[in-house]
PDB file of C-alpha atoms in Angstrom:
ATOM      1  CA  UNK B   1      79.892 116.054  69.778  1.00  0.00           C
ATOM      2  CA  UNK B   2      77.201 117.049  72.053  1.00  0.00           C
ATOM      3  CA  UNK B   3      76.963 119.842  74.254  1.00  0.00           C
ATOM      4  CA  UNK B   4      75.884 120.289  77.110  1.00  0.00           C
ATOM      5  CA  UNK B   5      74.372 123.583  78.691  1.00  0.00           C
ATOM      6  CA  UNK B   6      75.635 123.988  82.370  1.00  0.00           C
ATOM      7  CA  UNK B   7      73.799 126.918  83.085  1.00  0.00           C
ATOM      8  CA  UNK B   8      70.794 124.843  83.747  1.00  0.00           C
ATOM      9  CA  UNK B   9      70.811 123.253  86.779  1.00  0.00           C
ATOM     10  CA  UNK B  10      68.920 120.005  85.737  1.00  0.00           C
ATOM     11  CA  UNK B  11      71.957 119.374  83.384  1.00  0.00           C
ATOM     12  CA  UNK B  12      74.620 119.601  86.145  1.00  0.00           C
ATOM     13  CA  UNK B  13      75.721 116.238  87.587  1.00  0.00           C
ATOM     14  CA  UNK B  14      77.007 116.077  90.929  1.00  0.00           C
ATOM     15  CA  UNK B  15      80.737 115.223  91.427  1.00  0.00           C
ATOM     16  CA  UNK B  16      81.355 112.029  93.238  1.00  0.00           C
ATOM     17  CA  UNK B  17      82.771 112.583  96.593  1.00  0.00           C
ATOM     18  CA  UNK B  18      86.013 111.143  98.279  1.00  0.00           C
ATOM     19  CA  UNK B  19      89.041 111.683 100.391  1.00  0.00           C
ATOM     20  CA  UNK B  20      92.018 113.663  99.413  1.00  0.00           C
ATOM     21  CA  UNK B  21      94.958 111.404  99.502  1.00  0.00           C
ATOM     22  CA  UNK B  22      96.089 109.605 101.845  1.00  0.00           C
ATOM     23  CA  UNK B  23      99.663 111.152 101.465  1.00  0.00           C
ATOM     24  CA  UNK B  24     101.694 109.351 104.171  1.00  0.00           C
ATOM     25  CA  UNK B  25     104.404 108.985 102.036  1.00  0.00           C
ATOM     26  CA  UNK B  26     105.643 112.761 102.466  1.00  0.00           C
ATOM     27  CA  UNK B  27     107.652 113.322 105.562  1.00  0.00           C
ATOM     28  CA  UNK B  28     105.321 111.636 108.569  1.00  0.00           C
ATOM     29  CA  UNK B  29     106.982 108.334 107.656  1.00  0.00           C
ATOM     30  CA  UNK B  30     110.819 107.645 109.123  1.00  0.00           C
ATOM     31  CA  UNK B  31     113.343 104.874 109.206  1.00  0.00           C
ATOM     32  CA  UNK B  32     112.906 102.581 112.338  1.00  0.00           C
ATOM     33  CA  UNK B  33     109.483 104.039 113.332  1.00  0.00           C
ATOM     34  CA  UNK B  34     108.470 100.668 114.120  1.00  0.00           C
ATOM     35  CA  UNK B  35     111.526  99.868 116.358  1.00  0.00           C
ATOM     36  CA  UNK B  36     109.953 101.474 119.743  1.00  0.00           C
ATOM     37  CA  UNK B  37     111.993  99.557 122.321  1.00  0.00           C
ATOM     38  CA  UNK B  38     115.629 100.082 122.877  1.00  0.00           C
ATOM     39  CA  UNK B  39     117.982  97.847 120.851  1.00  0.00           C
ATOM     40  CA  UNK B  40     118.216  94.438 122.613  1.00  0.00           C
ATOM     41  CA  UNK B  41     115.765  95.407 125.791  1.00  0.00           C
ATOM     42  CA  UNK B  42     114.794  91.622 127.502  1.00  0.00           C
ATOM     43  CA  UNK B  43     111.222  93.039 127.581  1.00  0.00           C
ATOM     44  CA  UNK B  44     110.744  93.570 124.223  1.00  0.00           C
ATOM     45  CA  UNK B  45     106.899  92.339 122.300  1.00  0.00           C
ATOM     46  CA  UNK B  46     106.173  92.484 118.561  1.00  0.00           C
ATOM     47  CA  UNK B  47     103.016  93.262 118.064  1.00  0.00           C
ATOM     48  CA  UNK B  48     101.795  92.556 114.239  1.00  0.00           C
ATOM     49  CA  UNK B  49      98.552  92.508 112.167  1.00  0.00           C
ATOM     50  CA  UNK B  50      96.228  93.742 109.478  1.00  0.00           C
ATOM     51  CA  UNK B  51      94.278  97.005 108.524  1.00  0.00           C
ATOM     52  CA  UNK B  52      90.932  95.495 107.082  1.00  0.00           C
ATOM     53  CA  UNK B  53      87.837  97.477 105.104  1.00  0.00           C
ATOM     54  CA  UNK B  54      84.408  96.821 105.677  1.00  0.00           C
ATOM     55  CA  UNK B  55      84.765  93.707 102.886  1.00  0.00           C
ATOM     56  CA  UNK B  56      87.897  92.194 105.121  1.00  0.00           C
ATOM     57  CA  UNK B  57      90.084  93.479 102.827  1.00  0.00           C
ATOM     58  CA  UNK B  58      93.968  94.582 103.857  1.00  0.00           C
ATOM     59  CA  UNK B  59      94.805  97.993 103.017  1.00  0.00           C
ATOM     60  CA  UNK B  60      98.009  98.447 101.290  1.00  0.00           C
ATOM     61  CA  UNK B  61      98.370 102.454 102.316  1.00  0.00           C
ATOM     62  CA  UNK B  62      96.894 102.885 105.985  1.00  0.00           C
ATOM     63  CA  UNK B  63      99.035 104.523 108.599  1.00  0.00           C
ATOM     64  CA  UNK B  64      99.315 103.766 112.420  1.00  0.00           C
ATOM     65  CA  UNK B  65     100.743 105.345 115.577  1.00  0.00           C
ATOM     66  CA  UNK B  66     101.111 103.818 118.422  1.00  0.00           C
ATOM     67  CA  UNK B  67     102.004 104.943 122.151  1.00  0.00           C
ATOM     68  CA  UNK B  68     102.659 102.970 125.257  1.00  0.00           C
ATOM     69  CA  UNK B  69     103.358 103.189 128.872  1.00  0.00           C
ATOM     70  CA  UNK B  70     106.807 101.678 130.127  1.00  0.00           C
ATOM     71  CA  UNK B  71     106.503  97.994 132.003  1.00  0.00           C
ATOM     72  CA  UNK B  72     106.561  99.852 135.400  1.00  0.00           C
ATOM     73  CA  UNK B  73     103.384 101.728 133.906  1.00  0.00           C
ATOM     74  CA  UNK B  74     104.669 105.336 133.403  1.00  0.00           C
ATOM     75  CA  UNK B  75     104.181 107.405 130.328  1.00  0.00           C
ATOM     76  CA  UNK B  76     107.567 107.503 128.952  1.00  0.00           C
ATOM     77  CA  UNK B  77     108.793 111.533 128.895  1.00  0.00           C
ATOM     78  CA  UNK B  78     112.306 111.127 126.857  1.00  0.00           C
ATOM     79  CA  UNK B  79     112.490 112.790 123.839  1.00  0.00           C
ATOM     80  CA  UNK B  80     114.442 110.712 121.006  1.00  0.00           C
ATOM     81  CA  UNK B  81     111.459 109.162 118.694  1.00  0.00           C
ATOM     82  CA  UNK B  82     112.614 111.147 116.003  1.00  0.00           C
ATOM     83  CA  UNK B  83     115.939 112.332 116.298  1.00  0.00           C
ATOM     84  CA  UNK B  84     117.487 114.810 113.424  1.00  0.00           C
ATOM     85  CA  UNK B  85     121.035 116.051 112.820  1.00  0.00           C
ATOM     86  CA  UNK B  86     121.022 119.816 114.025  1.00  0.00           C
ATOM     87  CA  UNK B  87     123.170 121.018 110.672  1.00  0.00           C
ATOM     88  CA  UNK B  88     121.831 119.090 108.180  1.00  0.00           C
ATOM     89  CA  UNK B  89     117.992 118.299 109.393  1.00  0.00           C
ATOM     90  CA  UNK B  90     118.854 114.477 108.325  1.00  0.00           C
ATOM     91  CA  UNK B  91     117.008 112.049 109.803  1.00  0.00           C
ATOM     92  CA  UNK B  92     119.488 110.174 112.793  1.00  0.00           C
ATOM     93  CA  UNK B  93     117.102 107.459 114.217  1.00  0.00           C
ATOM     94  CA  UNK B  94     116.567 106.720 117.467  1.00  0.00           C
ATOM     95  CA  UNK B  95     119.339 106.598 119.605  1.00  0.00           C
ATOM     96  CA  UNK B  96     118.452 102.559 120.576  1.00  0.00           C
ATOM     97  CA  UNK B  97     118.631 103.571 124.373  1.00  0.00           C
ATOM     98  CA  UNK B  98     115.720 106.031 125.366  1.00  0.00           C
ATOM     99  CA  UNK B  99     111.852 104.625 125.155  1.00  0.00           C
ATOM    100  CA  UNK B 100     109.529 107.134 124.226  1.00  0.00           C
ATOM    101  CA  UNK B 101     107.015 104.583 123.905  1.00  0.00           C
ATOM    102  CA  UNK B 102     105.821 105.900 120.744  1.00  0.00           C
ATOM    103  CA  UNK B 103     106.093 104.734 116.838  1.00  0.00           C
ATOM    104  CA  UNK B 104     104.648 105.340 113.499  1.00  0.00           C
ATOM    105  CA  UNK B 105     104.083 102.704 111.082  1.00  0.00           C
ATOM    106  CA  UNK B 106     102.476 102.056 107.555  1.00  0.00           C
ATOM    107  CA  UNK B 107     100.991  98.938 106.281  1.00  0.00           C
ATOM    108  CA  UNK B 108     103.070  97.311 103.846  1.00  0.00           C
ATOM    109  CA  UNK B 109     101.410  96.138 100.334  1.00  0.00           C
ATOM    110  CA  UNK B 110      99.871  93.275 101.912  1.00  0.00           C
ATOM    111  CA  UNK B 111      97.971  95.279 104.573  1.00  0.00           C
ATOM    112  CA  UNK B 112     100.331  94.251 107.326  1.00  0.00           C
ATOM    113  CA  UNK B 113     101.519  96.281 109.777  1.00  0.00           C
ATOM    114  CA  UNK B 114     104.338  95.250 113.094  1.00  0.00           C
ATOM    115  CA  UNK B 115     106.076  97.458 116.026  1.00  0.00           C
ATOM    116  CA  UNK B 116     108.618  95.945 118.199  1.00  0.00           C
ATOM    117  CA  UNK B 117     108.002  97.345 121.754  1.00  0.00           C
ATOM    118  CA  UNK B 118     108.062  97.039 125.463  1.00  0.00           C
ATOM    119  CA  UNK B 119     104.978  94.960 127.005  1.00  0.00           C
ATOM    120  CA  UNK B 120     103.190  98.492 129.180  1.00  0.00           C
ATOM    121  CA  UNK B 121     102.727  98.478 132.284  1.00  0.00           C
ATOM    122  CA  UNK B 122      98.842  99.022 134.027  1.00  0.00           C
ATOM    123  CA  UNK B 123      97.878 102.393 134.561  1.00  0.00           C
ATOM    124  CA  UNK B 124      95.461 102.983 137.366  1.00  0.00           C
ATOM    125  CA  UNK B 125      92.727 100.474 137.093  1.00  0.00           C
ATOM    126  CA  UNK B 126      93.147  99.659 133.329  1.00  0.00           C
ATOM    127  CA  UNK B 127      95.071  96.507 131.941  1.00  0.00           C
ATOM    128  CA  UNK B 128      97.792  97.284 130.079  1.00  0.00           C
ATOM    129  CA  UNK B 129      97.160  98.779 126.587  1.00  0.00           C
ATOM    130  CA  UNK B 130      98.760 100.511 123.513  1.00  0.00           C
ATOM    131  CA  UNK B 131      96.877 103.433 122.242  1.00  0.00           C
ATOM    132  CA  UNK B 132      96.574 103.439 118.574  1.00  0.00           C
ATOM    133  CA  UNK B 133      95.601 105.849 115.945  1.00  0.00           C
ATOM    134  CA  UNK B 134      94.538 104.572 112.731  1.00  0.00           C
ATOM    135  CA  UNK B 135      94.993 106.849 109.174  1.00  0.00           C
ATOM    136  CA  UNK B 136      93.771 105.203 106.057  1.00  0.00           C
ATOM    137  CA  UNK B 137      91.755 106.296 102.929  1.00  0.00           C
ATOM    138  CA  UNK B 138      88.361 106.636 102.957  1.00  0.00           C
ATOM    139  CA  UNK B 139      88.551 108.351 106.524  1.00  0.00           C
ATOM    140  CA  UNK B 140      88.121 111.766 106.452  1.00  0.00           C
ATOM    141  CA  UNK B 141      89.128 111.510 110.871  1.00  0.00           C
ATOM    142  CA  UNK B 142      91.538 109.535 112.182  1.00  0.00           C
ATOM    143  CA  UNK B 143      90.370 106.666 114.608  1.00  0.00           C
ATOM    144  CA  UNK B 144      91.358 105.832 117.991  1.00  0.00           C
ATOM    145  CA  UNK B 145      91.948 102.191 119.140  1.00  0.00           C
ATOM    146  CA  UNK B 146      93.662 100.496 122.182  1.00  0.00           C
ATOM    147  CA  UNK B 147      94.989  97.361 121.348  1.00  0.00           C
ATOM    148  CA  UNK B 148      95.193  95.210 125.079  1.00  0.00           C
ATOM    149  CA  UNK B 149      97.568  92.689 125.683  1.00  0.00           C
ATOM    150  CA  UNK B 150      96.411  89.352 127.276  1.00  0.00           C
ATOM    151  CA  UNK B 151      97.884  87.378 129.973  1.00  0.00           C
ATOM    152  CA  UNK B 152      96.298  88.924 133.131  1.00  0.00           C
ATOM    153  CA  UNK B 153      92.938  87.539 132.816  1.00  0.00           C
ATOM    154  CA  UNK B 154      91.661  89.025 136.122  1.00  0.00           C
ATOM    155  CA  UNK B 155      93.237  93.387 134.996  1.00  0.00           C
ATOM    156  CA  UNK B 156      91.246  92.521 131.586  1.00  0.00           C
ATOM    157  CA  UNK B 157      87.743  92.155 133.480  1.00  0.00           C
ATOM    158  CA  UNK B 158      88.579  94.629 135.715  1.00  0.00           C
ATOM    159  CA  UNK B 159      89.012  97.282 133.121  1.00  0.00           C
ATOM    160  CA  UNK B 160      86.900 100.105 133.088  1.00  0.00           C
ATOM    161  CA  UNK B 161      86.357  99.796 129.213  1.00  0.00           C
ATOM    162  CA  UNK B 162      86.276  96.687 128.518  1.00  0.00           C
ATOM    163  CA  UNK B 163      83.724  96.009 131.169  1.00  0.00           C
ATOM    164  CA  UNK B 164      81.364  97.943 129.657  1.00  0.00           C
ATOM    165  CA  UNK B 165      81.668  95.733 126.386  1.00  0.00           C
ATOM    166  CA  UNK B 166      79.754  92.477 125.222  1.00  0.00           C
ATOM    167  CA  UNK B 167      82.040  89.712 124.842  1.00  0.00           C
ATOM    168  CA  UNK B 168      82.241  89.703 121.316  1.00  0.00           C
ATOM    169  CA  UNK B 169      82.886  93.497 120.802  1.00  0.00           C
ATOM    170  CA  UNK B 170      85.750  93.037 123.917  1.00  0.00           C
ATOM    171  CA  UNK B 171      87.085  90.848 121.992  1.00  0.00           C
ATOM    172  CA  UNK B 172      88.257  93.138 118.526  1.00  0.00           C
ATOM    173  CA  UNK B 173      90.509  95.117 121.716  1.00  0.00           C
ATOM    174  CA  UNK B 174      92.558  91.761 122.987  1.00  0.00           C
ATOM    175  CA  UNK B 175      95.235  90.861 120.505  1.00  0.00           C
ATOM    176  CA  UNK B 176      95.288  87.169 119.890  1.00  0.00           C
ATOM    177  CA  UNK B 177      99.166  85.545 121.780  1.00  0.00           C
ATOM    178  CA  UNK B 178     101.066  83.650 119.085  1.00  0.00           C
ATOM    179  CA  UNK B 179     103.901  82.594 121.740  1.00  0.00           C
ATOM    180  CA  UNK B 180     107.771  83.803 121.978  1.00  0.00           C
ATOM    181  CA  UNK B 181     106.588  87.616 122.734  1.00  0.00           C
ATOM    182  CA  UNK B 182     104.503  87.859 119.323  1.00  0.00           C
ATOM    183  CA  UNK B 183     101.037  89.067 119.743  1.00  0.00           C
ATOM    184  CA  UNK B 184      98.430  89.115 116.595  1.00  0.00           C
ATOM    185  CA  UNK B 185      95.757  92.175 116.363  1.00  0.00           C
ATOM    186  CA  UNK B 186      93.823  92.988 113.173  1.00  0.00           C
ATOM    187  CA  UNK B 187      92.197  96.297 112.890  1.00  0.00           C
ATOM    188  CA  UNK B 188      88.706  96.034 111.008  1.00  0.00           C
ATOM    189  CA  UNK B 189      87.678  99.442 110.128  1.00  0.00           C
ATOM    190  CA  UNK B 190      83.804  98.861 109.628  1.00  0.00           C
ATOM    191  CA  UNK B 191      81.449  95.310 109.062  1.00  0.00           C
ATOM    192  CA  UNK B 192      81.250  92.193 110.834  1.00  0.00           C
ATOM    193  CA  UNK B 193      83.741  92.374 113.636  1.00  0.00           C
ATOM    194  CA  UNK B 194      84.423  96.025 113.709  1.00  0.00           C
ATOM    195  CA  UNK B 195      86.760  97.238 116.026  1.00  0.00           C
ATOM    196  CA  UNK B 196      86.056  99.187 118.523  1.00  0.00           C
ATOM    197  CA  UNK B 197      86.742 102.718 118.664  1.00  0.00           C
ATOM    198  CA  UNK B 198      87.151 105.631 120.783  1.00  0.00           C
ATOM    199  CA  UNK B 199      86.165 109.120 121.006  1.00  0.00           C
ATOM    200  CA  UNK B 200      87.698 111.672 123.213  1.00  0.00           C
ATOM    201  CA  UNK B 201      85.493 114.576 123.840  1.00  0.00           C
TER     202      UNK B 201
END
């Protein structure tokens, strides 16, 4: 066996570095986080897709939340996303009748993530968006998204954000219609076709 003298400097290898976790599966997961819009609502949209690396491939463990306005366009104030028994601390679910416009979802082992919601409303002089905040490994921040529904070709040039993008980076922030309410939007964390991301300062 050979030894090695770690007093020395020179003989001291650096430790590779890397994220702690991710450890989604402890508590910020719950039943039905993906079911955002009340149980049967006529307004209702599923919006589905993939978290992708920088090498297009799906990630089996990333984490999402998402949070939308209403269809009138107001940020939704009811409380209920996460409702809990007050003797036991069990987890209830939602109550199917409130939106709170707001959901957590992971990726299954495919990559693929959905939320059933209610198509929002514009806000001021921006289309109509869901906020998103992407968790995954390899991320030592979370990462802030909007994913933009299409439909209203003239709100989606109009937008204050998007109009500041080129075409092809607009693009990774207009999910893709599929027909019968279902709406397609890949998240690309880094590479050809990033998405584009937001900072809030």
């Amino acid at each position: 066996m050979t030894k090695i003298d770690t007093s020395r400097p020179e003989n001291v290898l650096p430790t590779p570095s890397h994220t702690v976790g991710p450890f989604y599966g402890y508590a910020l997961p719950f039943r039905g986080g993906e079911e955002i819009a009340p149980v049967g609502h006529p307004d209702t949209v599923t919006v589905h897709g993939y978290v992708l690396d920088g090498e297009g491939k799906p990630l089996p463990d990333a984490f999402l939340e998402l949070w939308g306005a209403d269809p009138d366009g107001n940020v939704p104030t009811a409380d209920g996303s996460i409702r809990r028994d007050p003797a036991t601390g069990g987890y209830l679910g939602r109550n199917g009748v409130e939106f709170t416009g707001w959901g957590r979802v992971q990726t299954d082992a495919d990559g693929h993530w959905y939320a059933r919601t209610l198509r929002p409303g514009a806000r001021g002089r921006s289309a109509p968006y869901i906020s998103v905040c992407v968790f995954a490994r390899g991320l030592l921040v979370h990462l802030f998204t909007r994913i933009y529904l299409p439909g209203d070709e003239a709100a989606l040039a109009a937008d204050p954000l998007l109009a500041r993008l080129d075409v092809q980076r607009r693009d990774t922030l207009v999910a893709r219609d599929e027909g019968r309410g279902t709406y397609r939007f890949d998240i690309r964390l880094q590479g050809e076709g990033e998405t584009v991301f937001l900072e809030f300062t």
